[in-house]
XYZ file of N, CA, C and O in Angstrom:
812
model
N -34.460 139.723 95.614
C -34.271 138.751 94.583
C -33.399 139.189 93.462
O -32.774 138.479 92.802
N -33.112 140.427 93.301
C -31.971 140.863 92.500
C -30.602 140.689 92.846
O -29.433 140.627 92.231
N -30.321 140.439 93.989
C -28.605 140.424 94.800
C -28.092 138.964 94.100
O -29.120 137.834 93.941
N -26.887 138.970 94.046
C -26.543 138.206 93.643
C -26.372 136.608 94.443
O -26.239 135.569 93.954
N -26.524 136.911 95.741
C -26.754 135.997 96.887
C -27.874 134.408 96.432
O -27.555 133.111 96.484
N -28.962 134.879 95.635
C -29.699 133.870 95.375
C -28.790 132.854 94.166
O -29.561 131.977 94.022
N -27.873 133.024 93.630
C -27.286 132.658 92.640
C -26.253 131.458 92.934
O -25.926 130.466 92.504
N -25.734 131.782 94.246
C -24.656 131.104 95.029
C -25.282 129.409 95.403
O -26.590 128.913 95.547
N -24.625 128.310 94.852
C -24.919 127.171 94.945
C -24.768 126.871 96.851
O -23.920 127.491 97.105
N -25.600 126.211 97.066
C -26.117 126.140 98.295
C -26.486 124.501 99.079
O -26.705 123.883 97.825
N -25.864 123.987 99.814
C -26.072 122.708 100.201
C -27.415 122.004 100.663
O -27.532 121.038 101.047
N -28.166 122.767 100.235
C -29.794 122.903 100.959
C -30.622 123.220 99.851
O -30.430 124.067 98.914
N -31.541 122.257 99.941
C -32.858 122.841 99.225
C -33.729 123.408 99.781
O -33.839 124.036 100.178
N -34.534 123.712 98.566
C -36.157 124.507 98.717
C -35.978 125.893 98.536
O -34.987 126.325 97.898
N -37.235 126.655 98.513
C -37.504 127.842 98.110
C -36.480 128.967 98.935
O -36.209 129.051 99.890
N -36.125 130.213 97.744
C -35.062 131.300 98.408
C -35.983 132.320 98.493
O -35.543 133.532 98.925
N -37.107 132.375 97.690
C -38.056 133.448 97.552
C -39.675 133.036 97.513
O -39.712 132.134 97.060
N -40.711 133.949 97.566
C -41.969 133.948 97.523
C -42.336 134.177 96.222
O -42.436 135.246 95.802
N -43.024 133.692 95.450
C -43.580 133.554 94.265
C -44.424 132.667 93.451
O -44.191 131.532 93.505
N -45.748 132.986 92.942
C -46.626 131.874 92.548
C -46.498 131.835 91.067
O -45.595 132.812 90.424
N -46.506 130.534 90.486
C -46.499 130.561 88.970
C -47.432 130.956 88.405
O -48.821 130.591 89.171
N -47.460 131.227 86.909
C -48.841 131.336 86.337
C -49.611 129.967 86.129
O -48.670 129.248 85.974
N -50.477 130.222 85.632
C -51.747 129.393 85.277
C -52.284 129.680 84.058
O -53.065 130.513 84.172
N -52.358 128.511 83.045
C -53.141 128.943 81.816
C -54.504 128.288 81.777
O -55.044 127.437 82.915
N -54.708 128.247 80.387
C -56.215 127.480 80.561
C -56.166 126.073 80.156
O -57.005 125.238 80.211
N -54.925 125.802 79.565
C -54.792 124.291 79.081
C -54.545 123.161 80.141
O -53.969 123.356 81.287
N -54.888 121.746 79.603
C -54.691 120.643 80.786
C -52.838 120.593 81.063
O -52.674 120.365 82.246
N -52.209 121.116 79.905
C -50.624 120.722 80.434
C -49.955 122.238 80.579
O -50.440 123.001 79.837
N -49.374 122.390 82.039
C -48.874 123.675 81.617
C -47.200 123.615 82.112
O -46.563 122.525 83.180
N -46.550 124.126 81.090
C -45.110 123.818 81.376
C -44.264 124.664 81.584
O -44.735 125.823 81.278
N -43.448 124.514 82.403
C -42.406 125.696 83.227
C -41.070 125.130 82.856
O -40.927 124.080 83.251
N -40.348 126.097 81.982
C -38.923 125.468 81.584
C -38.114 126.755 80.823
O -38.751 127.860 80.910
N -37.430 126.548 80.197
C -36.092 127.403 79.649
C -35.735 126.631 78.246
O -35.794 125.251 78.377
N -35.371 127.218 77.508
C -34.522 126.531 76.229
C -33.528 125.830 76.775
O -32.480 125.771 75.761
N -33.282 125.112 77.701
C -31.854 124.003 77.704
C -32.114 123.089 77.208
O -33.292 122.731 76.528
N -31.288 121.998 76.958
C -31.606 120.836 76.221
C -32.697 120.007 76.793
O -33.161 119.629 76.046
N -32.533 119.983 77.853
C -33.589 118.965 78.435
C -34.641 119.898 78.843
O -36.044 119.057 78.523
N -34.839 121.406 78.516
C -36.134 121.802 78.258
C -36.768 121.843 77.146
O -37.966 121.929 76.762
N -35.752 121.927 76.030
C -36.387 121.645 74.754
C -37.121 120.693 74.273
O -38.069 120.400 73.476
N -36.336 119.406 75.207
C -37.067 117.721 74.856
C -38.384 117.735 74.898
O -39.558 117.517 74.336
N -38.940 118.703 76.043
C -40.607 118.302 76.424
C -41.075 119.193 75.538
O -42.309 118.938 74.870
N -40.956 120.546 75.105
C -41.626 121.275 74.251
C -41.572 120.419 72.654
O -42.592 120.761 72.285
N -40.458 119.724 72.264
C -40.393 119.281 71.240
C -41.459 118.073 71.265
O -42.336 118.078 70.453
N -41.528 117.261 72.277
C -42.467 116.193 72.344
C -43.684 116.478 72.635
O -44.633 115.954 71.509
N -43.967 117.540 73.167
C -45.744 117.956 73.192
C -45.964 118.727 71.635
O -46.934 118.680 71.085
N -45.130 119.554 70.859
C -45.134 119.742 69.539
C -45.543 118.437 68.618
O -46.521 118.408 67.953
N -44.596 117.289 68.818
C -44.450 116.285 68.003
C -45.908 115.667 68.212
O -46.591 115.013 67.060
N -46.519 115.536 69.618
C -47.864 114.941 69.860
C -49.073 115.624 69.471
O -50.056 115.435 69.607
N -49.018 116.718 69.126
C -50.307 117.904 68.804
C -50.457 118.063 70.042
O -51.873 118.252 69.780
N -50.150 118.292 70.937
C -50.550 118.517 72.452
C -51.093 120.129 72.825
O -49.927 120.769 72.828
N -51.802 120.663 72.978
C -52.176 122.363 73.166
C -51.440 122.370 74.912
O -51.906 121.545 75.794
N -50.927 123.756 75.018
C -50.296 123.622 76.234
C -50.094 125.070 76.538
O -49.844 125.741 75.596
N -49.829 125.228 77.856
C -49.564 126.700 78.205
C -48.031 126.493 78.491
O -47.745 125.639 79.488
N -47.099 127.821 78.196
C -45.708 127.416 78.690
C -45.017 128.792 78.969
O -45.656 129.833 78.987
N -44.587 128.723 80.078
C -43.877 129.914 80.872
C -42.534 129.590 81.004
O -42.066 128.614 81.416
N -41.744 130.720 80.919
C -40.359 130.630 80.937
C -39.955 130.719 82.709
O -40.434 131.549 83.319
N -39.071 129.752 82.821
C -38.203 130.245 83.986
C -36.910 130.402 83.787
O -35.969 129.165 83.378
N -36.865 131.431 84.273
C -35.389 132.223 83.932
C -34.089 131.498 84.809
O -34.246 132.314 86.227
N -33.484 130.730 84.657
C -32.499 130.445 85.363
C -31.429 131.341 85.967
O -31.011 131.526 86.519
N -31.440 132.490 84.839
C -30.358 133.413 84.806
C -30.471 134.607 86.009
O -30.261 135.280 86.759
N -32.265 134.417 86.678
C -32.800 135.263 87.854
C -33.015 134.510 88.717
O -33.527 135.247 89.552
N -32.479 133.396 88.710
C -32.862 132.477 89.998
C -34.340 131.789 90.203
O -34.797 131.441 91.175
N -35.516 132.358 89.028
C -36.992 131.820 88.951
C -36.572 130.367 89.270
O -38.074 129.937 90.099
N -35.990 129.569 89.116
C -36.258 128.257 89.789
C -36.136 127.920 91.427
O -36.458 126.904 91.852
N -35.942 129.031 91.782
C -35.893 128.524 93.321
C -37.221 129.517 93.793
O -36.675 129.530 95.333
N -38.084 129.848 93.082
C -39.534 130.408 93.799
C -40.227 129.213 94.288
O -40.071 128.203 94.081
N -41.241 129.997 94.946
C -41.787 128.621 96.002
C -42.905 128.119 95.130
O -42.962 127.125 95.327
N -42.916 129.011 94.233
C -44.314 128.310 93.085
C -43.634 127.213 92.390
O -44.104 126.116 92.241
N -42.374 127.330 91.836
C -41.538 126.134 91.243
C -41.272 125.144 91.903
O -41.379 123.948 91.938
N -40.478 125.174 93.512
C -40.123 124.303 94.060
C -41.215 123.556 94.612
O -41.286 122.228 94.614
N -42.303 124.173 94.440
C -43.688 123.337 94.901
C -44.025 121.933 93.765
O -44.245 120.818 94.166
N -43.561 122.311 92.681
C -43.883 121.370 91.364
C -42.524 120.968 91.286
O -42.162 119.283 90.489
N -41.262 121.317 91.537
C -39.959 120.310 91.511
C -38.889 120.830 92.391
O -38.523 121.633 92.278
N -38.893 119.796 93.608
C -38.078 120.041 94.648
C -36.684 120.282 94.330
O -35.984 120.500 95.362
N -36.461 119.631 93.332
C -34.865 119.766 93.198
C -34.702 121.140 92.235
O -33.289 121.507 91.916
N -35.672 122.258 91.879
C -35.436 123.398 91.344
C -34.612 123.119 90.137
O -33.694 124.298 89.506
N -34.816 122.176 88.849
C -34.264 122.371 87.677
C -35.702 121.953 86.778
O -36.454 121.915 86.944
N -35.409 123.101 85.474
C -36.317 122.891 84.350
C -36.014 121.617 83.668
O -34.746 121.075 83.667
N -36.896 121.114 82.851
C -38.563 121.304 82.882
C -39.089 121.010 84.370
O -38.615 120.080 84.816
N -40.310 121.377 84.031
C -41.156 120.474 85.145
C -42.734 120.953 84.372
O -42.896 121.898 83.803
N -43.730 120.055 84.721
C -45.109 120.139 84.199
C -46.167 120.120 85.509
O -45.857 118.972 85.956
N -47.354 120.534 85.174
C -48.379 120.259 85.812
C -49.770 119.847 85.090
O -49.757 120.461 83.978
N -49.831 118.483 85.287
C -51.273 118.556 84.283
C -52.325 118.303 85.222
O -52.404 117.814 86.272
N -53.428 119.023 84.854
C -54.380 119.614 85.501
C -55.691 118.245 85.505
O -56.669 118.378 86.321
N -55.510 117.513 84.720
C -56.085 116.323 84.502
C -55.542 115.187 84.643
O -55.331 114.446 83.614
N -54.753 114.802 85.569
C -53.922 113.445 85.835
C -54.807 112.303 86.373
O -56.071 112.211 86.176
N -54.116 111.008 86.635
C -54.692 110.340 86.994
C -55.824 110.248 87.912
O -55.388 111.260 89.084
N -56.985 109.922 87.834
C -58.155 110.241 88.547
C -58.416 111.448 88.594
O -59.240 111.889 89.414
N -58.415 112.363 87.464
C -58.798 113.323 87.121
C -57.625 114.524 88.361
O -58.651 115.465 88.413
N -56.896 114.137 88.929
C -56.434 114.957 89.963
C -55.193 115.726 89.492
O -54.576 115.439 88.270
N -54.592 116.586 90.092
C -53.726 117.794 89.643
C -52.463 116.982 90.132
O -52.332 116.666 90.802
N -51.892 116.578 88.810
C -50.291 116.247 89.384
C -48.978 116.873 88.942
O -49.260 117.442 87.608
N -48.048 116.847 89.486
C -46.678 117.538 88.976
C -45.780 116.437 88.192
O -46.027 115.286 88.977
N -44.981 116.767 87.276
C -43.984 115.749 86.700
C -42.800 116.273 86.646
O -42.821 117.396 86.199
N -42.006 116.139 87.292
C -40.159 116.869 86.930
C -39.434 115.621 86.772
O -39.713 114.454 86.848
N -37.993 116.342 86.119
C -37.250 115.681 85.389
C -37.887 115.068 83.797
O -38.669 114.486 83.742
N -36.854 115.617 83.261
C -37.188 115.594 81.528
C -37.262 113.990 81.076
O -38.299 113.686 80.121
N -36.555 113.170 81.304
C -36.998 111.436 80.992
C -38.736 111.293 81.941
O -39.181 110.404 81.002
N -38.955 111.710 82.900
C -40.114 111.264 83.654
C -41.139 112.095 82.658
O -42.445 111.512 82.737
N -40.979 113.076 82.345
C -42.218 114.027 81.891
C -42.386 113.162 80.235
O -43.546 113.230 80.189
N -41.312 112.955 79.783
C -41.191 112.512 78.502
C -41.874 111.260 78.653
O -43.162 111.081 77.628
N -41.647 110.094 79.283
C -42.342 108.899 79.519
C -43.606 109.368 79.970
O -45.224 108.313 79.663
N -44.307 110.076 80.919
C -45.440 110.092 81.327
C -46.386 110.730 80.218
O -47.450 110.360 79.942
N -46.121 111.735 79.204
C -46.519 112.384 78.144
C -46.921 111.077 77.058
O -48.274 111.030 76.873
N -45.801 110.758 76.671
C -46.112 109.404 75.787
C -46.903 108.161 76.284
O -47.903 107.642 75.438
N -46.908 107.933 77.667
C -48.067 106.965 78.214
C -49.283 107.449 78.164
O -50.575 106.824 77.551
N -49.227 109.037 78.264
C -50.776 109.330 78.653
C -51.823 109.271 77.170
O -52.746 109.349 76.958
N -50.951 110.188 76.563
C -51.721 109.998 75.110
C -51.082 109.018 73.922
O -51.684 109.468 72.941
N -50.520 108.357 74.614
C -50.224 107.114 73.600
C -49.672 107.590 71.945
O -49.839 106.972 71.060
N -48.319 108.172 72.226
C -47.797 108.855 71.318
C -46.144 108.461 71.330
O -45.682 108.894 72.478
N -45.436 108.599 70.577
C -43.989 108.547 70.399
C -43.344 107.607 71.198
O -42.486 107.215 71.768
N -43.964 106.287 71.306
C -43.451 105.056 72.768
C -44.135 104.158 71.537
O -45.362 104.161 71.208
N -43.465 102.904 71.287
C -43.865 101.805 70.857
C -44.679 101.185 71.791
O -45.171 101.545 72.877
N -45.559 100.069 71.253
C -46.874 99.519 71.694
C -46.143 98.921 73.147
O -44.956 98.386 73.345
N -47.003 98.884 74.441
C -46.256 98.209 75.698
C -45.861 96.970 75.850
O -46.411 96.145 75.038
N -45.041 96.737 76.377
C -44.233 95.682 76.294
C -44.053 95.075 75.127
O -43.815 93.538 75.320
N -43.412 95.703 74.256
C -42.945 95.299 72.857
C -41.349 95.183 73.026
O -40.745 96.085 73.609
N -40.655 94.575 72.487
C -39.291 94.336 72.234
C -39.081 96.138 71.699
O -38.079 96.720 72.126
N -39.939 96.740 71.058
C -39.560 98.219 70.477
C -39.507 98.988 71.518
O -38.601 100.050 71.819
N -40.435 98.778 72.554
C -40.097 99.546 73.531
C -39.517 99.591 74.524
O -38.857 100.493 74.992
N -38.984 98.588 74.825
C -37.832 97.903 75.684
C -36.563 98.666 75.171
O -35.853 99.327 75.868
N -36.733 98.682 73.464
C -35.271 99.392 73.196
C -35.208 100.803 73.215
O -34.338 101.631 73.560
N -36.889 101.437 73.139
C -36.901 102.820 73.174
C -36.545 103.384 74.736
O -35.830 104.323 74.776
N -36.630 102.592 75.739
C -36.473 103.093 77.078
C -34.710 103.010 77.183
O -34.265 103.467 78.015
N -34.646 101.768 76.572
C -32.753 101.519 76.595
C -32.167 102.776 76.094
O -31.180 103.421 77.001
N -32.537 103.201 75.350
C -31.949 104.368 74.437
C -32.182 105.971 75.155
O -31.535 106.802 75.421
N -33.644 105.871 75.545
C -33.716 107.126 76.578
C -33.264 107.031 77.807
O -32.711 108.611 77.847
N -33.088 106.523 78.558
C -32.312 105.972 79.963
C -30.551 106.597 79.567
O -30.402 107.010 80.567
N -30.294 105.769 78.425
C -28.627 106.170 78.451
C -28.202 107.412 77.997
O -27.502 108.105 78.361
N -29.484 108.209 77.387
C -28.911 109.654 77.035
C -29.401 110.731 78.471
O -28.539 111.215 78.762
N -30.472 110.106 79.490
C -30.616 110.585 81.093
C -29.194 110.833 81.380
O -28.747 111.570 81.972
N -28.685 109.532 81.252
C -27.480 108.995 82.065
C -26.485 109.584 81.541
O -25.377 110.386 82.153
N -26.637 110.432 79.929
C -25.144 111.115 79.544
C -25.628 112.403 79.494
O -24.160 112.921 79.471
N -26.584 112.799 79.909
C -26.710 114.551 80.249
C -25.930 114.827 81.040
O -25.070 116.294 80.914
N -25.302 114.638 82.421
C -24.636 115.286 83.303
C -23.158 115.222 82.537
O -22.532 116.047 83.060
N -22.474 114.201 82.039
C -21.503 114.078 81.422
C -21.144 115.605 80.479
O -20.464 115.906 80.518
N -21.867 115.514 79.444
C -22.023 116.777 78.643
C -21.975 117.920 79.531
O -21.637 118.933 79.457
N -22.960 118.086 80.165
C -23.130 119.378 81.488
C -21.589 119.695 81.938
O -21.063 120.840 81.826
N -21.283 118.838 82.674
C -19.528 118.719 83.098
C -18.594 118.951 81.847
O -17.680 119.829 82.570
N -18.709 118.445 81.139
C -18.142 118.910 79.638
C -17.834 120.056 79.527
O -16.957 121.291 79.400
N -19.190 120.963 79.336
C -19.438 122.263 79.055
C -19.123 123.093 80.046
O -18.282 124.177 80.147
N -18.899 122.443 81.274
C -18.719 123.482 82.366
C -17.298 123.531 82.634
O -16.665 124.743 82.851
N -16.483 122.606 82.582
C -15.137 122.811 82.876
C -14.627 123.452 81.366
O -13.274 123.911 81.822
N -14.968 123.183 80.237
C -14.580 123.798 79.094
C -14.717 124.911 79.321
O -14.225 126.215 78.640
N -15.748 125.572 79.440
C -16.274 126.872 79.069
C -16.688 127.838 80.221
O -16.844 129.182 80.295
N -17.087 127.811 81.400
C -17.471 128.072 82.174
C -16.690 128.005 83.771
O -17.360 128.876 84.471
N -16.000 127.044 83.773
C -15.019 127.274 85.175
C -14.110 128.223 85.256
O -13.686 128.788 84.399
N -14.123 128.868 86.480
C -13.100 130.279 86.750
C -11.691 129.646 86.075
O -11.144 130.610 86.273
N -11.186 128.247 86.630
C -10.046 128.321 86.384
C -10.027 126.568 85.468
O -10.816 125.844 85.566
N -9.273 126.979 84.339
C -9.055 125.867 83.514
C -8.259 124.576 84.289
O -7.195 124.724 84.827
N -8.771 123.297 83.816
C -8.280 122.256 84.623
C -8.327 121.298 83.820
O -9.338 120.346 83.377
N -7.009 120.892 83.055
C -6.984 120.154 81.745
C -7.289 118.758 82.032
O -7.952 117.996 81.379
N -7.494 118.016 83.081
C -7.366 116.641 83.683
C -9.263 116.657 83.396
O -9.492 115.483 83.048
N -9.664 117.802 83.788
C -11.204 117.456 83.957
C -11.798 117.861 82.689
O -12.750 116.943 81.888
N -11.378 118.533 81.637
C -11.681 118.973 80.539
C -11.249 117.715 79.646
O -12.390 116.877 78.785
N -10.338 116.833 79.953
C -9.951 115.837 79.111
C -10.912 114.630 79.440
O -11.609 114.092 78.611
N -11.079 114.407 80.848
C -11.953 113.663 81.326
C -13.053 113.384 80.585
O -13.729 112.310 80.055
N -13.908 114.255 80.901
C -15.146 114.248 79.903
C -15.399 114.781 78.719
O -16.382 113.967 77.971
N -14.525 115.282 78.127
C -14.269 115.152 76.252
C -14.345 113.724 75.865
O -14.842 113.662 75.153
N -13.304 113.044 76.710
C -13.291 111.707 75.937
C -14.628 111.111 76.042
O -14.783 110.167 74.960
N -14.886 111.018 77.110
C -16.333 110.420 77.527
C -17.529 110.858 76.765
O -18.323 110.032 76.123
N -17.691 112.280 76.352
C -18.611 112.536 75.479
C -18.543 111.936 73.969
O -19.741 111.782 73.601
N -17.240 112.256 73.795
C -16.929 111.375 72.118
C -17.299 109.817 72.197
O -17.676 109.665 71.341
N -17.087 109.359 73.265
C -17.169 107.781 73.462
C -18.672 107.517 73.257
O -19.441 106.920 72.890
N -19.404 108.481 73.961
C -21.199 108.545 74.036
C -21.361 108.569 72.533
O -22.452 108.388 71.966
N -20.817 109.958 71.995
C -21.480 110.011 70.575
C -21.086 109.022 69.691
O -21.721 108.572 68.777
N -20.107 108.247 69.871
C -19.528 106.913 68.668
C -20.671 106.132 69.257
O -20.980 105.386 68.354
N -21.314 105.772 70.322
C -22.171 104.880 70.733
C -23.330 105.146 69.942
O -24.016 104.330 68.962
N -23.699 106.397 69.785
C -24.991 106.634 68.858
C -24.581 106.545 67.853
O -25.862 106.191 66.930
N -23.523 107.373 67.316
C -23.126 106.905 65.636
C -23.307 105.516 65.284
O -23.813 104.924 64.298
N -23.088 104.751 65.819
C -22.931 103.125 65.583
C -24.078 102.855 65.244
O -24.562 101.903 64.577
N -25.197 103.124 66.504
C -26.476 102.745 66.569
C -27.059 103.000 65.549
O -28.103 102.763 64.722
N -26.982 104.641 65.105
C -27.792 104.861 63.737
C -27.229 104.584 62.286
O -27.437 105.368 61.515
N -26.066 104.101 62.501
C -25.575 103.110 60.780
C -26.514 102.571 60.414
O -27.529 101.685 60.664
N -26.777 102.992 58.879
C -27.850 102.443 57.948
C -29.421 102.826 58.791
O -30.274 102.221 58.349
N -29.500 103.560 60.013
C -31.034 103.859 60.306
C -31.306 104.953 59.958
O -30.256 105.780 60.752
N -32.514 105.644 59.951
C -32.750 107.111 60.187
C -33.439 107.366 62.176
O -32.872 108.633 62.177
N -33.975 106.621 62.453
C -33.978 106.399 63.792
C -33.623 106.038 64.836
O -33.222 104.918 64.348
N -33.694 106.357 65.798
C -32.911 105.372 67.049
C -33.211 104.055 67.263
O -33.275 102.751 67.162
N -34.652 103.936 67.042
C -35.426 102.755 67.298
C -36.509 102.555 66.567
O -37.295 103.428 66.040
N -36.741 101.325 65.671
C -37.789 100.971 64.636
C -37.555 102.046 63.327
O -36.484 102.445 63.508
N -38.590 102.269 63.093
C -38.743 103.259 61.786
C -39.361 104.361 62.142
O -39.721 104.863 60.709
N -39.784 104.454 63.171
C -40.502 106.160 63.215
C -39.711 107.034 64.433
O -38.716 106.559 65.505
N -40.238 108.360 64.541
C -39.928 108.738 65.482
C -40.414 108.567 66.888
O -41.141 108.534 67.085
N -39.331 108.155 67.834
C -39.777 108.083 69.406
C -39.089 109.226 70.399
O -38.488 110.076 69.898
N -39.556 108.597 71.534
C -38.835 109.613 72.686
C -37.353 109.602 72.645
O -36.836 110.747 73.164
N -37.261 108.231 72.119
C -35.405 108.318 72.351
C -34.652 109.135 71.131
O -33.592 110.021 71.438
N -35.374 109.593 69.998
C -34.845 110.414 69.026
C -34.888 111.851 69.691
O -34.121 112.874 69.847
N -36.184 112.311 70.480
C -36.459 113.492 70.935
C -35.446 113.838 72.199
O -34.882 114.957 72.604
N -34.854 112.678 73.198
C -34.288 113.103 73.972
C -32.892 113.462 73.731
O -32.392 113.738 74.367
N -32.259 112.879 72.589
C -31.061 112.769 72.179
C -30.774 114.014 71.378
O -29.554 114.861 71.327
N -31.713 114.527 70.278
C -31.346 115.549 69.670
C -31.256 116.897 70.122
O -29.831 117.676 69.624
N -31.519 117.629 71.244
C -30.841 118.779 71.538
C -29.952 118.640 72.079
O -28.926 119.752 72.241
N -29.438 117.521 72.898
C -27.871 117.223 73.760
C -27.295 117.401 72.660
O -25.638 117.665 72.567
N -27.252 116.634 71.396
C -26.278 116.615 70.038
C -26.025 117.771 69.555
O -25.320 118.197 69.127
N -27.257 118.296 69.372
C -27.241 119.896 68.791
C -26.015 120.694 69.683
O -25.530 121.613 69.038
N -26.719 120.875 70.967
C -25.665 121.679 71.811
C -24.334 121.245 71.736
O -23.200 122.034 71.676
N -23.825 120.158 71.430
C -22.356 119.396 71.060
C -21.932 119.945 69.973
O -20.491 120.162 69.569
N -22.770 120.221 68.856
C -22.273 120.464 67.314
C -22.253 122.112 67.912
O -21.173 122.570 67.330
N -22.842 123.010 68.364
C -22.506 124.497 69.038
C -21.178 124.180 69.665
O -20.536 125.476 69.741
N -20.842 123.376 70.545
C -19.722 123.310 71.454
C -18.643 122.755 70.604
O -17.126 122.897 71.184
N -18.892 122.632 69.190
C -17.812 121.876 68.143
C -16.987 120.906 68.826
O -15.813 120.792 68.716
N -17.922 120.059 69.525
C -16.947 118.565 69.970
C -16.673 117.601 68.675
O -17.531 117.613 68.137
């Protein structure tokens, strides 16, 4: 597991080694790391006041490719959760940060406006806009800070789009404290870690 081969991008999915996930005593099991997407779910759980067990999936060690983690997220990305008492009292997996946020909000009836309301629709608009924005921000960070060779075209392309997306968000927040209505919702939680990351990148 310590060899460099586990970190190499591959055109195939699936587990690269066998290892079970740890399981705690609470209903919600969170498997994550402090990436922006990982932070979203932890923040939501804390804001909801939900007890949960949290386990670090160390991306630098390739733990996202363990058989245990791939079983709950076939795409090998953090975060992922397991609800030990899901619909029908069955154990269910939930992966992709937006899907997890929506699942938790609907299960616990928190951080989301009333069902079928105008505010709920607006909340989902901004939630899914953020989900769409994440890859753009990630690509900017990759080409600006991680790529082995600087490619000015790629850096400029993603930097301009990131700034445009931030302008969309800034315009929405003019004269208001929260993105939707007058209270904290999934939309705010989804955007916060990514905007904070951009502050660190000095965009």
